[in-house]
Amino acid sequence: MRSFVRRGAAPLIAGLVLALAACSQGSATKSEEPAAGKTTVRYMNFSANGGHEKDLAAIKAAFEAANPDITVQIETIPYDDYFTKLQTAVAGGTAGDAFELNYENFVTYTANGSLAELKNVDPAPYKESLLDAFRADGKQYGLPASFSNVVLYYNKDLFKAAGVAPPTADWTWADEQAAAQKLTNKGKGVWGDYQPISFFEFYKTLAQAGGEFLAPDKKSSTFNSDAGRKAAQFLVGKAGKTMPTEAQGAGTPDFDSKLFKDGKLAMWHTGIWLFSANADAKFDWDIVVEPGDAKKASAMFANGAVVSAASKNQEAAQKWVTFLTSSDDMVKARLDSSWELPPVADNSKVTPYLSAGKPANRQAVFDSLNATVLPPVVERQQEMQDAVTKELTAAAAGRKDVATALADAQKAVDAILS
């Protein structure tokens, strides 16, 4: 699930995408030339790069067998180059008929008019929250292709040893904090909880507290509120009490992963992409939907497939992205190869995943989609993220109180928005 690493929106334009065809070392892969008389759909993507090219090719072959009048030409580009090359291609009129976008960049491309509205989309195959992520102004501009999300991991052995009841899907922040206090044993180096103090965790906990990050017009921020202060305090208040501080290593690469794998962490807020890394842990562990406060709100990361507004083959391109995101061939290819998760609403189609071993409660992955929150997206995305994380980190380290840190964060974000 590496393509779901938490990254911001697209970088600045650089380099011509037409140079891709000349690259000899895998910066792009292209299918054979189409037969005469067929409609050709060019599809640009990043998520198949690095090992899933053959899986995407299998989906393409199944589509072409079902649609003999359409040939799909695939261009696979490494993630680190993809958005720069895509932006150049869109600006120069050389983009594919269809292409892949993560949610953050989908917002940007929708706003600048680069995407075609999809017509008569059947919503039935898709999980509703995933389909909604690729909608704007009441119109469908993309289809969800895959997703990942964040859940609460917990060490069942530590809970049992401490005589603490394990988490349930009904837990609130108060339940989590009460358990974390009982499970923390600093003398033994055991911590009750770990949740990164960052922009990504803040926008989610803000939603859980009932708050909003941006005003509807996105011209100002609204997180310096009662809900925002409560969310910030929930995150910051754990440091040094039920979870390690920055001085103790929190926030350094793989610190939390190692702490959990070593059996020294009772609860851990992190992504489902780390299931396999913990499959051989020497203790029993499981997951639940993350606790909420005023409401549930799970962080969701989604990739989607869109059709270019400049394409001359929009109807054929929509057929392709529909098949790519909803067909049984797609589901099989993804599950057989552990290539991210399909966005389907019918859980019976993902039975192999649900029964694939640790964690036992994989159903929580899909239950989390019933109440989700997507990251706020602005033009200067990375600057906004860094500004919020900086102020929250200062509060966690005791350099500022929470109220001051949040007020300063809002001033910084509003300056970025203006």
mmCIF file of C-alpha atoms in Angstrom, residues 33-220:
data_model
loop_
_atom_site.group_PDB
_atom_site.id
_atom_site.type_symbol
_atom_site.label_atom_id
_atom_site.label_comp_id
_atom_site.label_asym_id
_atom_site.label_seq_id
_atom_site.Cartn_x
_atom_site.Cartn_y
_atom_site.Cartn_z
ATOM 1 C CA GLU A 33 -0.056 -0.461 -30.853
ATOM 2 C CA PRO A 34 -3.844 -0.798 -31.330
ATOM 3 C CA ALA A 35 -5.377 -2.639 -34.260
ATOM 4 C CA ALA A 36 -6.895 -0.593 -37.061
ATOM 5 C CA GLY A 37 -10.535 0.379 -36.598
ATOM 6 C CA LYS A 38 -10.473 0.237 -32.800
ATOM 7 C CA THR A 39 -10.896 3.118 -30.401
ATOM 8 C CA THR A 40 -7.732 3.656 -28.381
ATOM 9 C CA VAL A 41 -7.882 4.750 -24.743
ATOM 10 C CA ARG A 42 -4.591 5.900 -23.251
ATOM 11 C CA TYR A 43 -4.433 5.368 -19.486
ATOM 12 C CA MET A 44 -1.745 6.948 -17.298
ATOM 13 C CA ASN A 45 -1.179 5.565 -13.801
ATOM 14 C CA PHE A 46 1.316 5.326 -10.945
ATOM 15 C CA SER A 47 0.050 2.625 -8.595
ATOM 16 C CA ALA A 48 0.944 -0.346 -10.839
ATOM 17 C CA ASN A 49 4.575 0.732 -10.888
ATOM 18 C CA GLY A 50 7.054 -1.424 -9.032
ATOM 19 C CA GLY A 51 5.466 -4.850 -9.200
ATOM 20 C CA HIS A 52 1.821 -4.638 -10.245
ATOM 21 C CA GLU A 53 2.236 -3.980 -13.946
ATOM 22 C CA LYS A 54 1.179 -7.543 -14.760
ATOM 23 C CA ASP A 55 -1.928 -7.194 -12.576
ATOM 24 C CA LEU A 56 -3.033 -4.073 -14.422
ATOM 25 C CA ALA A 57 -2.296 -5.849 -17.701
ATOM 26 C CA ALA A 58 -4.600 -8.703 -16.640
ATOM 27 C CA ILE A 59 -7.443 -6.232 -15.985
ATOM 28 C CA LYS A 60 -6.780 -4.598 -19.358
ATOM 29 C CA ALA A 61 -6.915 -7.992 -21.119
ATOM 30 C CA ALA A 62 -10.243 -8.824 -19.466
ATOM 31 C CA PHE A 63 -11.645 -5.427 -20.463
ATOM 32 C CA GLU A 64 -10.545 -5.755 -24.078
ATOM 33 C CA ALA A 65 -12.067 -9.232 -24.252
ATOM 34 C CA ALA A 66 -15.392 -7.775 -23.086
ATOM 35 C CA ASN A 67 -15.024 -4.674 -25.299
ATOM 36 C CA PRO A 68 -13.393 -5.831 -28.571
ATOM 37 C CA ASP A 69 -13.854 -2.415 -30.154
ATOM 38 C CA ILE A 70 -11.602 -0.687 -27.585
ATOM 39 C CA THR A 71 -7.856 -0.990 -27.065
ATOM 40 C CA VAL A 72 -6.320 0.294 -23.841
ATOM 41 C CA GLN A 73 -2.816 1.703 -24.028
ATOM 42 C CA ILE A 74 -1.231 1.745 -20.557
ATOM 43 C CA GLU A 75 1.470 4.179 -19.439
ATOM 44 C CA THR A 76 2.849 3.394 -15.981
ATOM 45 C CA ILE A 77 4.986 6.086 -14.343
ATOM 46 C CA PRO A 78 6.787 6.016 -10.959
ATOM 47 C CA TYR A 79 4.970 7.922 -8.222
ATOM 48 C CA ASP A 80 7.824 10.370 -7.618
ATOM 49 C CA ASP A 81 7.655 11.546 -11.245
ATOM 50 C CA TYR A 82 3.989 11.026 -11.960
ATOM 51 C CA PHE A 83 2.303 14.256 -10.899
ATOM 52 C CA THR A 84 4.945 16.515 -12.414
ATOM 53 C CA LYS A 85 4.677 14.680 -15.719
ATOM 54 C CA LEU A 86 0.899 14.548 -15.584
ATOM 55 C CA GLN A 87 0.605 18.263 -14.906
ATOM 56 C CA THR A 88 2.912 18.998 -17.840
ATOM 57 C CA ALA A 89 0.914 16.664 -20.083
ATOM 58 C CA VAL A 90 -2.426 18.210 -19.121
ATOM 59 C CA ALA A 91 -1.069 21.712 -19.713
ATOM 60 C CA GLY A 92 0.373 20.659 -23.073
ATOM 61 C CA GLY A 93 -2.646 18.695 -24.247
ATOM 62 C CA THR A 94 -0.780 15.364 -24.291
ATOM 63 C CA ALA A 95 -2.375 13.672 -21.264
ATOM 64 C CA GLY A 96 -4.015 10.290 -21.524
ATOM 65 C CA ASP A 97 -7.725 9.880 -22.187
ATOM 66 C CA ALA A 98 -7.943 8.596 -18.627
ATOM 67 C CA PHE A 99 -5.540 8.777 -15.716
ATOM 68 C CA GLU A 100 -5.109 7.964 -12.049
ATOM 69 C CA LEU A 101 -5.304 10.573 -9.291
ATOM 70 C CA ASN A 102 -5.084 10.395 -5.531
ATOM 71 C CA TYR A 103 -7.785 12.327 -3.676
ATOM 72 C CA GLU A 104 -5.672 15.415 -2.984
ATOM 73 C CA ASN A 105 -4.786 15.891 -6.629
ATOM 74 C CA PHE A 106 -8.320 15.029 -7.716
ATOM 75 C CA VAL A 107 -9.502 18.146 -5.878
ATOM 76 C CA THR A 108 -6.949 20.268 -7.735
ATOM 77 C CA TYR A 109 -7.706 18.863 -11.197
ATOM 78 C CA THR A 110 -11.449 19.148 -10.687
ATOM 79 C CA ALA A 111 -11.109 22.790 -9.689
ATOM 80 C CA ASN A 112 -9.084 23.715 -12.789
ATOM 81 C CA GLY A 113 -11.522 22.097 -15.234
ATOM 82 C CA SER A 114 -9.241 19.291 -16.400
ATOM 83 C CA LEU A 115 -11.714 16.463 -15.785
ATOM 84 C CA ALA A 116 -14.758 15.319 -17.730
ATOM 85 C CA GLU A 117 -18.002 14.731 -15.870
ATOM 86 C CA LEU A 118 -18.857 11.040 -15.879
ATOM 87 C CA LYS A 119 -22.352 10.293 -17.154
ATOM 88 C CA ASN A 120 -24.947 7.858 -15.745
ATOM 89 C CA VAL A 121 -22.625 6.318 -13.182
ATOM 90 C CA ASP A 122 -24.096 3.275 -11.441
ATOM 91 C CA PRO A 123 -23.326 3.784 -7.736
ATOM 92 C CA ALA A 124 -24.235 0.220 -6.716
ATOM 93 C CA PRO A 125 -20.781 -1.405 -7.025
ATOM 94 C CA TYR A 126 -19.007 1.181 -4.880
ATOM 95 C CA LYS A 127 -18.730 1.903 -1.176
ATOM 96 C CA GLU A 128 -20.651 5.165 -0.833
ATOM 97 C CA SER A 129 -17.996 7.161 1.019
ATOM 98 C CA LEU A 130 -15.401 6.231 -1.603
ATOM 99 C CA LEU A 131 -17.638 7.235 -4.502
ATOM 100 C CA ASP A 132 -18.480 10.515 -2.752
ATOM 101 C CA ALA A 133 -14.772 11.346 -2.503
ATOM 102 C CA PHE A 134 -14.625 11.712 -6.284
ATOM 103 C CA ARG A 135 -17.667 13.941 -6.598
ATOM 104 C CA ALA A 136 -17.716 17.747 -6.769
ATOM 105 C CA ASP A 137 -20.633 20.170 -6.956
ATOM 106 C CA GLY A 138 -23.031 17.255 -7.177
ATOM 107 C CA LYS A 139 -21.287 15.786 -10.230
ATOM 108 C CA GLN A 140 -19.189 12.635 -10.562
ATOM 109 C CA TYR A 141 -15.744 13.450 -11.928
ATOM 110 C CA GLY A 142 -13.964 10.251 -10.989
ATOM 111 C CA LEU A 143 -14.409 6.701 -9.740
ATOM 112 C CA PRO A 144 -12.625 5.195 -6.726
ATOM 113 C CA ALA A 145 -9.993 2.683 -7.776
ATOM 114 C CA SER A 146 -8.533 1.634 -4.420
ATOM 115 C CA PHE A 147 -8.351 2.787 -0.832
ATOM 116 C CA SER A 148 -6.583 2.539 2.479
ATOM 117 C CA ASN A 149 -7.437 3.847 5.931
ATOM 118 C CA VAL A 150 -6.364 4.149 9.566
ATOM 119 C CA VAL A 151 -7.560 1.909 12.395
ATOM 120 C CA LEU A 152 -6.711 1.296 16.049
ATOM 121 C CA TYR A 153 -4.269 -1.601 16.524
ATOM 122 C CA TYR A 154 -4.110 -3.154 19.988
ATOM 123 C CA ASN A 155 -1.927 -5.702 21.756
ATOM 124 C CA LYS A 156 -4.350 -8.287 23.125
ATOM 125 C CA ASP A 157 -1.724 -9.826 25.401
ATOM 126 C CA LEU A 158 -1.027 -6.507 27.158
ATOM 127 C CA PHE A 159 -4.751 -5.904 27.676
ATOM 128 C CA LYS A 160 -5.198 -9.385 29.110
ATOM 129 C CA ALA A 161 -2.183 -9.091 31.440
ATOM 130 C CA ALA A 162 -3.441 -5.745 32.777
ATOM 131 C CA GLY A 163 -7.004 -7.004 33.214
ATOM 132 C CA VAL A 164 -8.350 -4.300 30.910
ATOM 133 C CA ALA A 165 -11.295 -4.981 28.599
ATOM 134 C CA PRO A 166 -10.202 -4.777 24.933
ATOM 135 C CA PRO A 167 -11.391 -1.996 22.621
ATOM 136 C CA THR A 168 -14.733 -2.205 20.849
ATOM 137 C CA ALA A 169 -16.222 -0.361 17.902
ATOM 138 C CA ASP A 170 -18.278 1.698 20.385
ATOM 139 C CA TRP A 171 -15.292 3.147 22.224
ATOM 140 C CA THR A 172 -14.944 6.920 22.685
ATOM 141 C CA TRP A 173 -11.857 9.019 23.391
ATOM 142 C CA ALA A 174 -12.650 8.745 27.097
ATOM 143 C CA ASP A 175 -12.611 4.941 26.900
ATOM 144 C CA GLU A 176 -9.294 5.001 25.060
ATOM 145 C CA GLN A 177 -7.679 7.397 27.542
ATOM 146 C CA ALA A 178 -8.899 5.427 30.557
ATOM 147 C CA ALA A 179 -7.487 2.188 29.149
ATOM 148 C CA ALA A 180 -4.215 3.847 28.102
ATOM 149 C CA GLN A 181 -3.629 5.096 31.643
ATOM 150 C CA LYS A 182 -4.095 1.599 33.069
ATOM 151 C CA LEU A 183 -1.873 0.018 30.432
ATOM 152 C CA THR A 184 1.037 2.455 30.703
ATOM 153 C CA ASN A 185 3.932 1.072 32.760
ATOM 154 C CA LYS A 186 6.899 3.379 32.374
ATOM 155 C CA GLY A 187 9.021 1.208 34.619
ATOM 156 C CA LYS A 188 8.738 -1.621 32.098
ATOM 157 C CA GLY A 189 8.896 0.708 29.112
ATOM 158 C CA VAL A 190 5.300 -0.069 28.161
ATOM 159 C CA TRP A 191 3.111 2.701 26.797
ATOM 160 C CA GLY A 192 -0.672 2.681 26.613
ATOM 161 C CA ASP A 193 -1.119 4.571 23.349
ATOM 162 C CA TYR A 194 0.589 6.112 20.348
ATOM 163 C CA GLN A 195 -0.942 8.603 17.941
ATOM 164 C CA PRO A 196 1.321 10.870 15.887
ATOM 165 C CA ILE A 197 1.009 14.551 16.735
ATOM 166 C CA SER A 198 0.642 15.861 13.212
ATOM 167 C CA PHE A 199 -1.602 17.583 10.695
ATOM 168 C CA PHE A 200 -2.992 14.244 9.537
ATOM 169 C CA GLU A 201 -4.089 13.171 12.992
ATOM 170 C CA PHE A 202 -5.350 16.633 13.861
ATOM 171 C CA TYR A 203 -7.763 17.071 10.944
ATOM 172 C CA LYS A 204 -9.183 13.631 11.779
ATOM 173 C CA THR A 205 -9.578 14.214 15.533
ATOM 174 C CA LEU A 206 -11.025 17.647 14.745
ATOM 175 C CA ALA A 207 -13.746 15.926 12.711
ATOM 176 C CA GLN A 208 -14.282 13.410 15.514
ATOM 177 C CA ALA A 209 -14.830 16.336 17.881
ATOM 178 C CA GLY A 210 -17.416 17.815 15.507
ATOM 179 C CA GLY A 211 -15.245 20.582 14.045
ATOM 180 C CA GLU A 212 -14.336 21.759 10.550
ATOM 181 C CA PHE A 213 -10.851 22.607 9.289
ATOM 182 C CA LEU A 214 -11.758 25.095 6.546
ATOM 183 C CA ALA A 215 -14.631 27.445 5.880
ATOM 184 C CA PRO A 216 -16.894 26.310 2.999
ATOM 185 C CA ASP A 217 -15.253 28.762 0.574
ATOM 186 C CA LYS A 218 -11.760 27.550 1.638
ATOM 187 C CA LYS A 219 -10.624 31.143 2.039
ATOM 188 C CA SER A 220 -10.078 30.845 5.770
#
